[in-house]
Amino acid sequence: MLMRIGGKDMEGIDERRIEVKNPATGELVDRVPAGAKEDVSCAVDAAEAAYGAWAKKFMRERGMILFHAAQKVRDQHKDLARLLTMEQGKPIHESIDEVRGFASILEFYAGISAHSSGEAIRLGPAGDCMVVREPLGVCGAIIPWNMPVLIMGWKVGPALLAGNTLVLKPASTTPLTTLKLAGILDSSGLLPGVLNVVTGSGESVGAAIVRHPLIRKVSFTGDCITGSKIREMASAHMKDLTLELGGSDPMIVMNDADIDRAVEGALRGRFYNAGQTCTAVKRLYVHEKIADAVIRKLQVRIEAFRTGNGLEPGIDLGPMNSAGQRERISQVVKETRDNHEGTILTGGSLLEGGAYDAGHFYAPTLVTGISPGARLVTREIFGPVLPVMTVPDLDTAIREANTTRFGLGASVWTKDLATTKRVFDEVKAGIIWVNRHLTVPPEIPFGGMNESGIGRENGQHALDSYSRTKTLFLGW
Ligand code: NAD
């Protein structure tokens, strides 16, 4: 596939290509251009040229284009989901969820397009003021490989509805579904140049987007270290930033919780997308009175998981997205074992032999008896490894939950309102779920505290973040 610039497929100035391989089989899925700084300039020029006419349209008209695109995505969801599984690895039912989620995001923004906001302020004898919101201009979006379609929706929906134009870079291992979706959006009525996708590495294309003087805002989702570099680069031109970074979400299960529901929540929370989700359950704290029962149930269910090629029916876990990701997980588990920092109840190894040999498979893993300060719970573990800690009371659970530099999400599983209130008030995270984890519908703001990032995606909050206020003061 080629890049999309100015509403057309483009080769890029460099002849080099990036190979996109299926992480389950190692087979070549497609090639995309290895973009360069010059391709970013070309995309920014196209976005700048399209901006005036796009920003002048009725917001409702922009919303209708998003709505038409959403309908096309729904019509083509099976093909899009298949492509997503082939480049990313996740089971096909998860890809279907993600593609439909993308359509829902566009529909949500189409739905609020009839309510463009503003205010009038009366100042008595001094006059009257009118405050309107206007778009920022050309924006940049940089996307990771773990949820490439959903995260593309989180950025494209509000940015375009607000009247901005966009230059977007997908991750090198997952550019294909993004390019297809950009084509669908173009064919739904976007003016050429409103949405441009430049493929290539973070160091060349990503950095060129962040550094380009005409780009007014950058929305980035990815690793904390990359986020810090982006913040530094973006400061040169005082760009607006949304940074959605890592997380180490705690899940607290109290002794009054519905145990079966909590077990299912922990399994989905940790093993969805082979554990490669920013708001995955990365630390499970269980009250000591129910810990044995919870751990036993978790182990039985994890040992029954089917890991394999996500295109096959009945698969619970696909491969990890890349050899590097699998190696990182493997190292942390090895360290836990070698340093006697935890007991591996099940899993804890690469999956090898037969069809597994061609892919980046890792066994779903359950670890208990974790020592304080073990890397398994102090770092973000981006893979199918669930560490379970036993706690004597809520005070300990809250204290442990807060022992992290992150603050993305957290959940508490309880029937008690007072417990809920304490967790909501005291755990440091951008979202607190009760008897649920992981779900982020388009209506609710999403983003972290502390080193999990800056700003919010989704909902009205994201729309506001892609615009700024401008005030007219009428002195009469
Ligand atoms: P990453 O930071 O390595 O890459 C993310 C994107 O940034 C890719 O497109 C990459 O090419 C680009 N990039 C890399 N270096 C760059 C640079 N110097 N300048 C500009 N762009 C650059 O992250 P990843 O490994 O792809 O993603 C995993 C991380 O993302 C995890 O930490 C996860 O928690 C986080 N994540 C966060 C959220 C959230 O919403 N908070 C969602 C998903 C993933």
Tab-separated table of C-alpha atoms in Angstrom, residues 125-429:
chain	number	residue	atom	x	y	z
A	125	PRO	CA	-22.353	49.394	30.650
A	126	ALA	CA	-18.959	48.041	29.453
A	127	GLY	CA	-20.540	46.105	26.567
A	128	ASP	CA	-21.173	42.512	25.529
A	129	CYS	CA	-18.879	39.616	24.647
A	130	MET	CA	-19.248	36.712	22.309
A	131	VAL	CA	-16.944	33.730	22.822
A	132	VAL	CA	-16.629	31.230	19.982
A	133	ARG	CA	-14.445	28.196	19.416
A	134	GLU	CA	-12.265	27.989	16.329
A	135	PRO	CA	-10.077	25.145	15.038
A	136	LEU	CA	-6.314	25.172	15.556
A	137	GLY	CA	-5.176	24.553	11.976
A	138	VAL	CA	-3.027	21.641	10.811
A	139	CYS	CA	-2.637	19.024	13.558
A	140	GLY	CA	-0.374	15.971	13.856
A	141	ALA	CA	-1.351	12.537	15.175
A	142	ILE	CA	1.073	9.746	16.079
A	143	ILE	CA	-0.346	6.312	16.765
A	144	PRO	CA	0.972	3.108	18.379
A	145	TRP	CA	0.577	-0.493	17.190
A	146	ASN	CA	-1.494	-1.954	20.021
A	147	MET	CA	-4.949	-0.481	19.199
A	148	PRO	CA	-4.186	1.289	15.915
A	149	VAL	CA	-7.762	1.587	14.686
A	150	LEU	CA	-9.413	2.724	17.909
A	151	ILE	CA	-6.678	5.248	18.661
A	152	MET	CA	-6.867	6.570	15.088
A	153	GLY	CA	-10.596	7.174	15.731
A	154	TRP	CA	-9.885	8.971	19.013
A	155	LYS	CA	-7.761	11.492	17.109
A	156	VAL	CA	-9.425	11.729	13.685
A	157	GLY	CA	-13.025	12.115	14.978
A	158	PRO	CA	-12.626	15.218	17.165
A	159	ALA	CA	-9.790	16.807	15.139
A	160	LEU	CA	-11.729	16.769	11.862
A	161	LEU	CA	-15.095	17.630	13.372
A	162	ALA	CA	-13.572	20.721	15.005
A	163	GLY	CA	-12.416	21.863	11.545
A	164	ASN	CA	-8.713	21.004	11.665
A	165	THR	CA	-6.784	19.116	9.030
A	166	LEU	CA	-4.486	16.276	9.988
A	167	VAL	CA	-1.171	14.598	9.216
A	168	LEU	CA	-1.172	11.181	10.820
A	169	LYS	CA	1.558	8.603	11.305
A	170	PRO	CA	0.722	4.975	12.140
A	171	ALA	CA	3.228	2.641	13.820
A	172	SER	CA	5.568	0.832	11.410
A	173	THR	CA	4.140	-2.609	12.204
A	174	THR	CA	0.465	-1.597	11.786
A	175	PRO	CA	-0.020	0.946	8.972
A	176	LEU	CA	-2.361	-1.032	6.710
A	177	THR	CA	-5.816	-0.752	8.288
A	178	THR	CA	-5.088	2.934	8.959
A	179	LEU	CA	-4.416	3.517	5.246
A	180	LYS	CA	-7.609	1.677	4.269
A	181	LEU	CA	-9.628	3.761	6.744
A	182	ALA	CA	-8.103	6.989	5.425
A	183	GLY	CA	-9.216	5.924	1.924
A	184	ILE	CA	-12.752	5.306	3.226
A	185	LEU	CA	-12.841	8.728	4.894
A	186	ASP	CA	-11.597	10.386	1.699
A	187	SER	CA	-14.258	8.630	-0.360
A	188	SER	CA	-16.946	9.778	2.105
A	189	GLY	CA	-16.517	13.449	1.252
A	190	LEU	CA	-13.370	14.781	2.949
A	191	LEU	CA	-11.772	17.526	0.895
A	192	PRO	CA	-8.439	16.287	-0.523
A	193	GLY	CA	-5.698	17.012	2.020
A	194	VAL	CA	-7.941	17.085	5.101
A	195	LEU	CA	-6.544	13.727	6.263
A	196	ASN	CA	-3.034	12.641	5.254
A	197	VAL	CA	-1.260	9.471	6.333
A	198	VAL	CA	2.535	9.317	6.151
A	199	THR	CA	4.077	5.918	6.877
A	200	GLY	CA	7.576	5.491	8.281
A	201	SER	CA	9.636	5.380	11.431
A	202	GLY	CA	9.161	7.480	14.552
A	203	GLU	CA	12.626	8.989	14.272
A	204	SER	CA	12.069	10.286	10.726
A	205	VAL	CA	8.330	10.792	10.078
A	206	GLY	CA	7.190	11.093	13.719
A	207	ALA	CA	9.868	13.618	14.652
A	208	ALA	CA	9.282	15.610	11.426
A	209	ILE	CA	5.572	15.925	12.311
A	210	VAL	CA	6.364	17.136	15.817
A	211	ARG	CA	9.012	19.612	14.589
A	212	HIS	CA	7.099	21.047	11.615
A	213	PRO	CA	6.424	24.742	12.346
A	214	LEU	CA	2.973	24.747	10.672
A	215	ILE	CA	1.615	21.929	12.857
A	216	ARG	CA	-0.227	23.589	15.744
A	217	LYS	CA	-1.038	20.571	17.885
A	218	VAL	CA	0.328	17.049	18.255
A	219	SER	CA	-1.700	14.216	19.702
A	220	PHE	CA	0.533	11.293	20.579
A	221	THR	CA	-0.215	7.880	22.044
A	222	GLY	CA	2.680	5.669	22.994
A	223	ASP	CA	5.528	5.119	25.362
A	224	CYS	CA	6.403	7.569	28.193
A	225	ILE	CA	9.991	8.036	27.000
A	226	THR	CA	8.826	8.901	23.478
A	227	GLY	CA	6.211	11.208	25.032
A	228	SER	CA	8.915	13.135	26.912
A	229	LYS	CA	10.968	13.536	23.724
A	230	ILE	CA	7.890	14.790	21.894
A	231	ARG	CA	7.125	17.305	24.621
A	232	GLU	CA	10.637	18.681	24.332
A	233	MET	CA	10.519	18.870	20.526
A	234	ALA	CA	7.053	20.469	20.541
A	235	SER	CA	8.087	23.211	22.935
A	236	ALA	CA	10.112	24.920	20.174
A	237	HIS	CA	6.914	26.186	18.530
A	238	MET	CA	4.672	26.211	21.651
A	239	LYS	CA	2.465	23.503	20.170
A	240	ASP	CA	-0.597	22.183	21.936
A	241	LEU	CA	-0.118	18.599	23.077
A	242	THR	CA	-2.202	15.616	24.034
A	243	LEU	CA	0.001	12.828	25.380
A	244	GLU	CA	-1.600	9.458	26.103
A	245	LEU	CA	1.214	7.424	27.602
A	246	GLY	CA	1.708	4.233	29.579
A	247	GLY	CA	-0.162	2.849	32.540
A	248	SER	CA	0.100	0.267	35.310
A	249	ASP	CA	-3.562	-0.002	36.243
A	250	PRO	CA	-4.391	-1.591	39.602
A	251	MET	CA	-7.546	-3.684	40.049
A	252	ILE	CA	-8.719	-4.065	43.659
A	253	VAL	CA	-11.062	-6.927	44.566
A	254	MET	CA	-12.616	-6.627	48.028
A	255	ASN	CA	-14.067	-9.534	50.002
A	256	ASP	CA	-17.675	-8.526	49.291
A	257	ALA	CA	-17.139	-8.644	45.506
A	258	ASP	CA	-18.934	-11.006	43.149
A	259	ILE	CA	-15.966	-13.371	42.725
A	260	ASP	CA	-16.924	-14.847	39.353
A	261	ARG	CA	-17.559	-11.429	37.878
A	262	ALA	CA	-14.250	-10.146	39.237
A	263	VAL	CA	-12.380	-13.146	37.802
A	264	GLU	CA	-13.889	-12.552	34.360
A	265	GLY	CA	-13.076	-8.833	34.673
A	266	ALA	CA	-9.446	-9.572	35.541
A	267	LEU	CA	-9.082	-12.046	32.660
A	268	ARG	CA	-10.512	-9.661	30.097
A	269	GLY	CA	-8.713	-6.724	31.693
A	270	ARG	CA	-5.332	-8.419	31.491
A	271	PHE	CA	-5.415	-10.771	28.504
A	272	TYR	CA	-7.433	-8.751	25.936
A	273	ASN	CA	-5.113	-7.975	23.008
A	274	ALA	CA	-2.534	-10.375	24.553
A	275	GLY	CA	-2.075	-7.877	27.387
A	276	GLN	CA	-0.915	-5.105	25.043
A	277	THR	CA	-3.400	-2.482	26.191
A	278	CYS	CA	-2.563	0.763	27.992
A	279	THR	CA	-5.392	0.352	30.519
A	280	ALA	CA	-4.929	-3.387	30.988
A	281	VAL	CA	-5.123	-4.759	34.532
A	282	LYS	CA	-1.411	-4.745	35.257
A	283	ARG	CA	-1.611	-5.346	39.036
A	284	LEU	CA	-4.360	-7.344	40.727
A	285	TYR	CA	-4.871	-6.769	44.490
A	286	VAL	CA	-7.207	-9.302	46.113
A	287	HIS	CA	-8.502	-9.297	49.689
A	288	GLU	CA	-6.889	-12.158	51.625
A	289	LYS	CA	-10.243	-13.717	52.590
A	290	ILE	CA	-11.084	-14.506	48.956
A	291	ALA	CA	-7.596	-14.672	47.435
A	292	ASP	CA	-7.307	-18.494	47.277
A	293	ALA	CA	-10.651	-18.825	45.511
A	294	VAL	CA	-9.846	-16.038	43.042
A	295	ILE	CA	-6.389	-17.399	42.212
A	296	ARG	CA	-7.717	-20.958	41.741
A	297	LYS	CA	-10.409	-19.774	39.340
A	298	LEU	CA	-7.952	-17.583	37.427
A	299	GLN	CA	-5.539	-20.477	36.998
A	300	VAL	CA	-8.217	-22.863	35.680
A	301	ARG	CA	-9.439	-20.307	33.150
A	302	ILE	CA	-5.944	-19.233	32.025
A	303	GLU	CA	-4.871	-22.846	31.477
A	304	ALA	CA	-7.919	-23.309	29.229
A	305	PHE	CA	-7.075	-20.302	27.003
A	306	ARG	CA	-6.450	-21.076	23.330
A	307	THR	CA	-3.481	-19.131	22.000
A	308	GLY	CA	-2.883	-19.076	18.245
A	309	ASN	CA	-3.354	-17.346	14.908
A	310	GLY	CA	-6.072	-14.740	15.477
A	311	LEU	CA	-7.725	-15.595	12.161
A	312	GLU	CA	-8.621	-19.080	13.401
A	313	PRO	CA	-11.964	-19.513	15.152
A	314	GLY	CA	-12.097	-19.839	18.950
A	315	ILE	CA	-8.738	-18.173	19.666
A	316	ASP	CA	-8.554	-16.299	22.986
A	317	LEU	CA	-5.049	-14.841	22.613
A	318	GLY	CA	-3.057	-13.979	19.514
A	319	PRO	CA	0.712	-13.504	19.286
A	320	MET	CA	2.477	-10.446	20.610
A	321	ASN	CA	2.863	-7.779	17.932
A	322	SER	CA	6.641	-8.080	17.513
A	323	ALA	CA	9.665	-10.135	18.506
A	324	GLY	CA	10.922	-7.164	20.552
A	325	GLN	CA	7.728	-6.964	22.625
A	326	ARG	CA	7.857	-10.685	23.335
A	327	GLU	CA	11.519	-10.475	24.317
A	328	ARG	CA	10.785	-7.686	26.819
A	329	ILE	CA	8.044	-9.727	28.499
A	330	SER	CA	10.149	-12.843	28.503
A	331	GLN	CA	13.041	-10.989	30.210
A	332	VAL	CA	10.872	-9.567	33.008
A	333	VAL	CA	9.347	-12.977	33.773
A	334	LYS	CA	12.789	-14.618	33.694
A	335	GLU	CA	14.094	-11.984	36.114
A	336	THR	CA	11.107	-12.599	38.433
A	337	ARG	CA	11.862	-16.306	38.414
A	338	ASP	CA	15.681	-16.029	38.707
A	339	ASN	CA	15.515	-13.451	41.535
A	340	HIS	CA	12.804	-15.416	43.392
A	341	GLU	CA	10.529	-12.374	43.201
A	342	GLY	CA	7.354	-14.372	42.551
A	343	THR	CA	5.850	-17.809	41.967
A	344	ILE	CA	4.808	-18.579	38.414
A	345	LEU	CA	1.639	-20.642	38.731
A	346	THR	CA	1.111	-21.129	35.024
A	347	GLY	CA	2.771	-19.997	31.783
A	348	GLY	CA	6.025	-18.078	32.093
A	349	SER	CA	7.554	-19.195	28.784
A	350	LEU	CA	7.588	-18.634	25.035
A	351	LEU	CA	5.149	-20.857	23.153
A	352	GLU	CA	7.181	-22.918	20.721
A	353	GLY	CA	6.846	-25.928	18.468
A	354	GLY	CA	4.684	-26.525	15.389
A	355	ALA	CA	2.702	-23.510	14.206
A	356	TYR	CA	3.962	-21.465	17.178
A	357	ASP	CA	7.516	-21.370	15.787
A	358	ALA	CA	6.692	-18.826	13.076
A	359	GLY	CA	5.018	-16.294	15.425
A	360	HIS	CA	5.679	-14.206	18.537
A	361	PHE	CA	3.622	-16.270	20.962
A	362	TYR	CA	3.927	-16.074	24.740
A	363	ALA	CA	2.048	-18.293	27.186
A	364	PRO	CA	-0.609	-16.549	29.300
A	365	THR	CA	1.023	-16.293	32.698
A	366	LEU	CA	-0.165	-16.047	36.306
A	367	VAL	CA	2.254	-14.953	39.052
A	368	THR	CA	1.642	-14.820	42.806
A	369	GLY	CA	3.760	-14.211	45.937
A	370	ILE	CA	5.399	-11.135	44.417
A	371	SER	CA	8.156	-9.411	46.434
A	372	PRO	CA	7.799	-5.691	47.143
A	373	GLY	CA	9.648	-3.653	44.511
A	374	ALA	CA	9.721	-6.462	41.910
A	375	ARG	CA	10.032	-5.094	38.357
A	376	LEU	CA	6.906	-7.081	37.449
A	377	VAL	CA	4.822	-4.535	39.378
A	378	THR	CA	6.931	-1.395	39.320
A	379	ARG	CA	7.191	-1.212	35.485
A	380	GLU	CA	4.485	-1.261	32.847
A	381	ILE	CA	4.178	-4.888	31.724
A	382	PHE	CA	2.804	-4.840	28.184
A	383	GLY	CA	1.970	-8.516	27.670
A	384	PRO	CA	-0.067	-11.504	28.893
A	385	VAL	CA	1.280	-11.680	32.463
A	386	LEU	CA	-1.007	-11.207	35.465
A	387	PRO	CA	0.620	-10.524	38.861
A	388	VAL	CA	-1.698	-11.133	41.841
A	389	MET	CA	-1.035	-9.621	45.268
A	390	THR	CA	-2.951	-10.424	48.458
A	391	VAL	CA	-3.994	-7.522	50.723
A	392	PRO	CA	-5.419	-7.583	54.288
A	393	ASP	CA	-7.613	-4.482	53.969
A	394	LEU	CA	-8.691	-1.526	51.840
A	395	ASP	CA	-6.056	0.825	53.314
A	396	THR	CA	-3.275	-1.460	52.105
A	397	ALA	CA	-4.923	-1.924	48.709
A	398	ILE	CA	-5.187	1.849	48.158
A	399	ARG	CA	-1.631	2.441	49.358
A	400	GLU	CA	-0.256	-0.274	47.044
A	401	ALA	CA	-2.400	0.900	44.121
A	402	ASN	CA	-0.776	4.334	44.372
A	403	THR	CA	2.818	3.041	44.393
A	404	THR	CA	3.348	3.865	40.743
A	405	ARG	CA	4.515	6.784	38.641
A	406	PHE	CA	1.556	6.183	36.325
A	407	GLY	CA	-2.102	7.150	36.790
A	408	LEU	CA	-4.124	6.011	33.805
A	409	GLY	CA	-6.972	3.826	35.140
A	410	ALA	CA	-7.914	1.748	38.192
A	411	SER	CA	-10.842	-0.403	39.252
A	412	VAL	CA	-12.480	-1.592	42.443
A	413	TRP	CA	-14.726	-4.632	42.665
A	414	THR	CA	-17.150	-4.321	45.563
A	415	LYS	CA	-20.812	-3.894	46.452
A	416	ASP	CA	-20.047	-1.280	49.093
A	417	LEU	CA	-20.625	2.403	48.410
A	418	ALA	CA	-18.182	3.620	51.079
A	419	THR	CA	-15.398	1.465	49.581
A	420	THR	CA	-16.223	2.858	46.142
A	421	LYS	CA	-16.056	6.434	47.409
A	422	ARG	CA	-12.693	5.907	49.103
A	423	VAL	CA	-11.147	4.385	45.984
A	424	PHE	CA	-12.606	7.131	43.801
A	425	ASP	CA	-11.258	9.838	46.117
A	426	GLU	CA	-7.873	8.322	46.951
A	427	VAL	CA	-6.560	6.302	44.000
A	428	LYS	CA	-4.638	8.456	41.551
A	429	ALA	CA	-5.951	7.705	38.074
